[in-house]
Short mmCIF file of C-alpha atoms in Angstrom, two decimals:
data_model
loop_
_atom_site.label_atom_id
_atom_site.label_comp_id
_atom_site.label_asym_id
_atom_site.label_seq_id
_atom_site.Cartn_x
_atom_site.Cartn_y
_atom_site.Cartn_z
CA MET A 225 9.44 -2.23 47.77
CA LYS A 226 9.50 1.21 46.28
CA ALA A 227 12.70 0.59 44.70
CA LEU A 228 10.67 -2.44 42.61
CA ILE A 229 7.66 -0.38 41.97
CA VAL A 230 9.62 2.34 40.45
CA LEU A 231 11.74 0.09 38.50
CA PHE A 232 8.30 -2.00 37.53
CA PHE A 233 7.09 1.09 35.97
CA LEU A 234 9.98 2.69 34.64
CA SER A 235 10.49 -1.00 32.74
CA SER A 236 6.36 -0.72 31.37
CA PHE A 237 7.45 2.49 29.99
CA ILE A 238 10.43 1.64 28.48
CA ALA A 239 8.55 -1.11 27.07
CA ALA A 240 6.21 0.77 25.70
CA LYS A 241 8.23 3.59 24.15
CA GLU A 242 9.90 0.67 21.94
CA SER A 243 6.82 -0.31 21.28
CA VAL A 244 5.93 2.60 18.63
CA TYR A 245 7.45 2.44 15.65
CA THR A 246 8.73 6.40 15.12
CA PRO A 247 10.95 6.58 12.07
CA SER A 248 14.26 7.99 12.10
CA SER A 249 13.48 10.52 9.56
CA ALA A 250 10.15 11.79 9.97
CA ASP A 251 8.94 15.04 8.87
CA THR A 252 6.89 17.58 9.91
CA LYS A 253 6.13 19.13 7.11
CA VAL A 254 4.27 17.72 3.95
CA VAL A 255 4.23 19.26 0.52
CA THR A 256 1.21 18.44 -1.72
CA LYS A 257 0.83 19.14 -5.51
CA LEU A 258 -1.88 17.57 -8.04
CA THR A 259 -0.54 17.70 -11.30
CA SER A 260 -0.28 15.39 -14.56
CA PHE A 261 1.16 13.61 -17.96
CA SER A 262 0.14 12.00 -20.60
CA TYR A 263 1.21 9.14 -22.69
CA ASP A 264 -0.07 7.39 -25.86
CA GLY A 265 -2.33 9.46 -26.06
CA ARG A 266 -3.69 8.48 -22.62
CA GLU A 267 -3.53 10.80 -19.09
CA VAL A 268 -2.57 10.17 -16.17
CA PRO A 269 -3.22 12.42 -13.32
CA LEU A 270 -0.97 12.81 -10.21
CA LYS A 271 -1.24 13.41 -6.44
CA ILE A 272 2.73 14.02 -4.85
CA TYR A 273 3.20 14.38 -1.52
CA LEU A 274 7.27 15.26 -0.72
CA PRO A 275 9.03 15.35 2.81
CA ALA A 276 10.27 18.65 4.26
CA SER A 277 13.87 17.03 3.12
CA LYS A 278 15.43 18.29 -0.39
CA LYS A 279 18.32 14.86 -1.09
CA PRO A 280 16.98 12.08 -2.80
CA VAL A 281 14.51 9.53 -1.05
CA PRO A 282 12.54 6.45 -1.88
CA LEU A 283 9.46 6.66 -3.95
CA ILE A 284 6.32 5.40 -3.14
CA LEU A 285 3.69 4.77 -5.71
CA LEU A 286 0.14 4.70 -4.92
CA SER A 287 -2.70 3.05 -6.80
CA HIS A 288 -6.31 3.30 -5.41
CA GLY A 289 -9.23 0.97 -5.94
CA LEU A 290 -12.15 0.73 -8.77
CA GLY A 291 -13.81 4.05 -8.40
CA GLY A 292 -11.40 6.14 -6.78
CA SER A 293 -8.85 9.13 -7.64
CA ARG A 294 -5.99 10.19 -7.16
CA LYS A 295 -6.79 11.99 -4.04
CA VAL A 296 -8.00 8.61 -2.20
CA GLY A 297 -5.09 7.82 0.56
CA ALA A 298 -4.45 11.07 1.48
CA TYR A 299 -3.97 9.79 5.05
CA LEU A 300 -1.21 7.14 4.19
CA GLY A 301 0.66 9.44 1.22
CA GLU A 302 1.18 12.10 4.31
CA GLN A 303 2.15 9.38 6.63
CA TRP A 304 4.56 8.16 4.04
CA ALA A 305 6.46 11.56 3.35
CA ARG A 306 7.01 12.21 6.61
CA ALA A 307 9.37 9.37 7.61
CA GLY A 308 11.15 10.36 4.00
CA TYR A 309 9.58 8.87 1.30
CA VAL A 310 8.16 10.68 -2.21
CA VAL A 311 4.87 9.63 -3.12
CA VAL A 312 3.03 9.64 -6.14
CA ALA A 313 -0.55 8.70 -6.10
CA MET A 314 -1.69 7.84 -9.25
CA GLN A 315 -5.37 7.96 -11.17
CA HIS A 316 -6.37 5.17 -13.27
CA VAL A 317 -8.79 7.05 -16.17
CA GLY A 318 -11.67 3.39 -16.87
CA SER A 319 -11.55 2.37 -13.20
CA ASP A 320 -11.17 5.80 -11.27
CA GLU A 321 -13.91 7.68 -10.18
CA SER A 322 -15.22 9.22 -13.26
CA VAL A 323 -17.23 5.60 -13.31
CA TRP A 324 -19.66 6.77 -11.01
CA LYS A 325 -19.97 10.34 -10.83
CA ASP A 326 -22.39 11.16 -12.84
CA VAL A 327 -24.10 7.94 -12.93
CA PRO A 328 -27.70 8.04 -10.40
CA PRO A 329 -27.04 6.32 -6.63
CA LEU A 330 -29.33 2.70 -7.80
CA GLN A 331 -26.72 2.56 -11.19
CA ARG A 332 -23.55 3.20 -9.50
CA LYS A 333 -22.91 -0.84 -8.50
CA ARG A 334 -23.47 -2.26 -11.28
CA ALA A 335 -21.37 0.72 -12.93
CA LEU A 336 -18.34 -0.27 -10.99
CA THR A 337 -18.88 -3.81 -11.79
CA LYS A 338 -18.94 -2.79 -15.44
CA ALA A 339 -15.33 -0.89 -15.03
CA ALA A 340 -13.53 -3.48 -13.41
CA SER A 341 -12.59 -5.10 -17.09
CA VAL A 342 -10.23 -6.49 -18.70
CA GLN A 343 -9.93 -3.50 -20.36
CA THR A 344 -8.97 -1.45 -16.91
CA PHE A 345 -7.10 -3.84 -15.81
CA LEU A 346 -5.07 -3.79 -19.12
CA ALA A 347 -4.63 -0.05 -18.80
CA ARG A 348 -3.52 -0.23 -15.31
CA MET A 349 -0.33 -1.97 -16.14
CA LYS A 350 0.33 0.50 -18.54
CA ASP A 351 -0.15 3.67 -16.43
CA VAL A 352 2.53 2.27 -13.75
CA PRO A 353 6.08 1.59 -15.62
CA ALA A 354 4.58 4.71 -17.56
CA THR A 355 4.38 6.62 -14.70
CA LEU A 356 8.20 5.48 -13.62
CA ASP A 357 9.48 6.09 -17.26
CA GLN A 358 8.02 9.93 -16.23
CA LEU A 359 9.39 10.51 -13.09
CA GLU A 360 12.39 9.17 -14.01
CA LYS A 361 12.20 11.79 -16.51
CA TRP A 362 10.99 14.71 -14.12
CA ASN A 363 13.86 13.45 -11.60
CA VAL A 364 16.66 14.79 -13.79
CA GLU A 365 15.12 17.80 -15.29
CA LYS A 366 16.65 21.17 -14.14
CA ASN A 367 13.88 22.75 -11.64
CA HIS A 368 11.59 20.83 -11.94
CA LEU A 369 10.04 19.85 -8.26
CA LEU A 370 11.01 17.06 -8.35
CA GLU A 371 14.19 17.27 -9.41
CA LYS A 372 16.88 15.24 -7.44
CA ARG A 373 14.38 14.57 -5.06
CA MET A 374 13.64 10.34 -5.85
CA ASP A 375 16.12 7.35 -5.51
CA MET A 376 15.11 5.79 -8.55
CA ASP A 377 17.02 2.50 -6.79
CA HIS A 378 14.82 2.16 -4.53
CA ILE A 379 10.66 1.69 -5.17
CA GLY A 380 7.76 0.49 -3.40
CA ILE A 381 4.33 0.16 -4.65
CA GLY A 382 1.42 0.00 -2.87
CA GLY A 383 -2.67 -0.28 -3.44
CA HIS A 384 -6.73 -0.93 -1.91
CA SER A 385 -8.18 -3.14 -3.49
CA TYR A 386 -8.12 -2.65 -7.63
CA GLY A 387 -4.97 -0.88 -6.47
CA ALA A 388 -3.62 -3.99 -4.22
CA VAL A 389 -4.52 -6.00 -7.91
CA THR A 390 -2.36 -3.92 -9.71
CA THR A 391 0.42 -3.77 -6.86
CA GLN A 392 0.28 -7.75 -6.65
CA ALA A 393 0.50 -8.00 -11.05
CA LEU A 394 4.05 -5.42 -10.32
CA ALA A 395 5.16 -7.80 -7.90
CA GLY A 396 5.65 -10.33 -10.36
CA GLN A 397 2.14 -12.81 -10.13
CA GLN A 398 1.54 -14.99 -12.60
CA PHE A 399 -0.78 -14.95 -14.98
CA GLY A 400 -0.52 -18.88 -16.54
CA PRO A 401 1.28 -19.29 -19.79
CA MET A 402 2.03 -15.43 -19.45
CA GLY A 403 4.38 -16.43 -16.03
CA PRO A 404 4.93 -12.56 -14.88
CA ALA A 405 3.77 -10.67 -17.40
CA TYR A 406 3.53 -7.21 -15.87
CA LEU A 407 6.56 -7.25 -13.50
CA ASP A 408 8.27 -4.59 -13.44
CA LYS A 409 12.12 -4.89 -11.74
CA ARG A 410 12.00 -1.48 -10.85
CA ILE A 411 9.83 -2.57 -7.90
CA ASP A 412 11.73 -3.36 -4.86
CA ALA A 413 8.70 -3.86 -2.10
CA GLY A 414 4.95 -4.14 -2.21
CA PHE A 415 1.76 -3.19 -0.29
CA ALA A 416 -1.52 -4.33 -1.02
CA MET A 417 -4.69 -3.44 1.00
CA SER A 418 -7.37 -6.36 -0.01
CA PRO A 419 -5.59 -8.46 -2.11
CA SER A 420 -6.90 -10.76 -4.39
CA ILE A 421 -6.83 -14.63 -4.96
CA PRO A 422 -6.78 -15.44 -9.31
CA ARG A 423 -10.83 -15.69 -10.62
CA LYS A 424 -12.59 -18.56 -11.43
CA GLY A 425 -10.68 -21.41 -9.50
CA GLY A 426 -7.39 -20.05 -10.23
CA ASP A 427 -4.38 -21.65 -8.98
CA ALA A 428 -2.95 -18.24 -5.80
CA LYS A 429 0.62 -21.14 -4.89
CA LYS A 430 1.37 -21.33 -9.23
CA ALA A 431 0.35 -17.29 -8.82
CA PHE A 432 2.05 -15.69 -6.20
CA GLY A 433 4.69 -18.42 -5.43
CA LYS A 434 7.33 -16.96 -6.52
CA ILE A 435 7.38 -13.55 -5.94
CA ALA A 436 10.93 -12.71 -5.39
CA ILE A 437 9.96 -8.96 -3.17
CA PRO A 438 9.00 -8.28 -0.07
CA MET A 439 5.42 -7.73 0.42
CA LEU A 440 3.40 -6.74 2.86
CA LEU A 441 -0.28 -8.01 3.38
CA MET A 442 -3.87 -6.66 5.09
CA THR A 443 -7.69 -7.30 5.38
CA GLY A 444 -10.63 -7.33 7.55
CA THR A 445 -12.63 -10.85 8.85
CA LYS A 446 -14.92 -9.20 6.33
CA ASP A 447 -13.12 -7.52 4.23
CA GLY A 448 -15.85 -9.27 0.77
CA ASN A 449 -15.36 -8.39 -2.87
CA PHE A 450 -18.53 -6.98 -3.85
CA ILE A 451 -16.93 -7.61 -7.60
CA THR A 452 -16.00 -11.36 -7.65
CA LYS A 453 -18.28 -12.35 -4.90
CA ALA A 454 -15.15 -14.04 -3.38
CA PRO A 455 -15.51 -14.41 0.23
CA PRO A 456 -13.79 -12.61 3.28
CA GLU A 457 -11.48 -15.36 3.91
CA SER A 458 -10.15 -16.05 0.35
CA ARG A 459 -8.25 -12.50 0.37
CA ARG A 460 -5.84 -14.26 3.13
CA GLY A 461 -5.19 -17.10 0.03
CA VAL A 462 -2.36 -14.66 -1.27
CA PHE A 463 -0.23 -14.37 1.97
CA ALA A 464 -0.20 -18.26 2.05
CA ALA A 465 1.12 -18.48 -1.35
CA LEU A 466 3.60 -16.32 -1.36
CA PRO A 467 7.10 -18.81 -1.12
CA ALA A 468 8.53 -18.59 2.45
CA SER A 469 11.92 -16.67 3.15
CA ASP A 470 15.07 -17.83 3.49
CA LYS A 471 16.20 -19.64 6.89
CA LYS A 472 19.23 -17.31 6.74
CA ALA A 473 18.27 -14.18 5.45
CA LYS A 474 15.37 -11.87 6.78
CA THR A 475 11.47 -12.12 6.71
CA LEU A 476 10.28 -10.95 3.36
CA HIS A 477 6.95 -11.35 3.79
CA TYR A 478 3.93 -9.79 6.53
CA GLN A 479 0.17 -9.88 7.06
CA LEU A 480 -2.25 -8.30 8.81
CA VAL A 481 -5.94 -9.39 9.28
CA PHE A 482 -7.90 -7.10 11.73
CA LYS A 483 -11.38 -8.71 13.08
CA ASP A 484 -14.19 -7.15 11.82
CA ALA A 485 -12.67 -5.08 9.09
CA GLU A 486 -14.67 -4.31 5.95
CA HIS A 487 -13.40 -3.29 3.06
CA GLY A 488 -13.75 0.72 3.28
CA ALA A 489 -11.07 0.04 6.71
CA PHE A 490 -8.61 0.41 4.61
CA SER A 491 -10.18 3.44 2.90
CA ASP A 492 -9.92 7.78 4.01
CA HIS A 493 -14.02 7.41 4.28
CA LYS A 494 -16.40 4.88 5.35
CA LEU A 495 -18.35 3.30 2.00
CA PRO A 496 -21.94 3.02 1.94
CA GLY A 497 -23.31 0.09 3.74
CA GLU A 498 -20.31 -0.64 6.15
CA ASP A 499 -20.53 -0.77 9.97
CA THR A 500 -18.71 2.28 12.54
CA ARG A 501 -15.34 1.77 11.60
CA ASN A 502 -12.55 1.64 13.95
CA PRO A 503 -10.21 4.03 14.25
CA ASN A 504 -6.98 2.12 15.63
CA HIS A 505 -6.62 0.26 12.31
CA HIS A 506 -5.58 3.44 10.99
CA ARG A 507 -2.81 3.79 13.54
CA ALA A 508 -2.34 0.22 12.93
CA ILE A 509 -2.12 1.08 8.63
CA LYS A 510 -0.15 4.20 9.12
CA ALA A 511 2.54 1.92 11.97
CA ILE A 512 3.42 -0.83 10.50
CA SER A 513 3.17 0.15 6.94
CA THR A 514 5.88 2.63 7.56
CA ALA A 515 7.67 0.18 9.28
CA PHE A 516 7.74 -2.31 6.27
CA TRP A 517 8.88 0.56 4.37
CA ASP A 518 11.75 1.57 6.10
CA SER A 519 13.04 -2.37 6.19
CA ALA A 520 11.98 -3.09 2.47
CA LEU A 521 13.06 0.24 0.67
CA LYS A 522 15.62 2.33 3.25
CA ASN A 523 17.41 -1.17 4.69
CA ASN A 524 16.81 0.00 8.04
CA ALA A 525 17.67 -2.25 10.90
CA LYS A 526 15.91 -0.77 13.60
CA ALA A 527 12.28 -1.31 11.23
CA SER A 528 12.80 -5.04 10.31
CA ASP A 529 14.13 -5.84 14.54
CA TRP A 530 10.78 -3.84 15.39
CA LEU A 531 8.38 -5.60 11.89
CA ASN A 532 10.07 -9.32 13.58
CA GLY A 533 9.85 -8.36 17.19
CA LYS A 534 6.39 -8.50 19.92
CA SER A 535 5.77 -4.42 18.83
CA PRO A 536 3.45 -4.88 16.28
CA THR A 537 0.92 -6.95 18.38
CA THR A 538 0.81 -3.39 20.49
CA TYR A 539 -1.24 -1.52 17.53
CA LEU A 540 -3.58 -4.57 17.20
CA ALA A 541 -6.72 -5.70 19.07
CA LYS A 542 -7.84 -8.71 20.45
CA GLY A 543 -8.89 -11.12 17.77
CA ASP A 544 -6.94 -9.84 15.14
CA LEU A 545 -4.06 -11.61 13.20
CA TRP A 546 -0.32 -10.36 12.97
CA GLN A 547 1.94 -12.85 11.10
CA LYS A 548 4.84 -13.24 9.01
CA LYS A 549 7.03 -15.72 6.70
#
């Protein structure tokens, strides 16, 4: 009987240990640096997160939401850098914190809504490839902080809200007769938190049905959109429209829906007017996104097995939804 009890606890310990995702290249130290560059007279502020390792590692671009900055998403920048990635957080002038900082509190929502325009979207579409062009130069610039630090053959992009819209477009979203107008073929995987379907009744299947790179999507059952007024459940339409993986190939696309999570659940801090945050959300976001990057950008078989097994669900609470296809 005692032997059975010992065996039960041992097997439970092993299962619990296997369910926790630990990157094989985890570092303890992360170096951060604020910098910027300019193209066509436009400045792009950056925050760079560097792992301790000096060898070339995959690159992840991070795009902030409406009203954010290069400092937003630090909990992810630090997590991914510790896991062995160079992370570059971009600041998109015109849809960044400058939109609301000097505006009276009662007028800030209106200012943010106005900033979600065609002009700021197009600016973001130029910022990303311009940033990649600049990083390619720094990667070969002698004595630069980033010299030989990035594996430019393995690049991911992630973002929240407007940053998710940016991610979708660069990943290959179709824009009617324009097709995948903003696709950047240098990008190998995308992570969209609070993704958005096309406005004004656009066809999600046509918009996302031809995206060919791996995608990880996350949202919440209370993750509304105050710009488009679309209900929280509309955000799930992006995953539903993504193409199914070839049965002989590995799973390409994943979606996590947190029960009761609001829009700010994916940001560093609770947004005004939102309820108490669930600390487990960030724990799950960090673990699952890291496994996704390891699978998609490092071709790590253990990460793929972890994602496609039952382990991700051990990070979730009752009512959360984990999907893959």
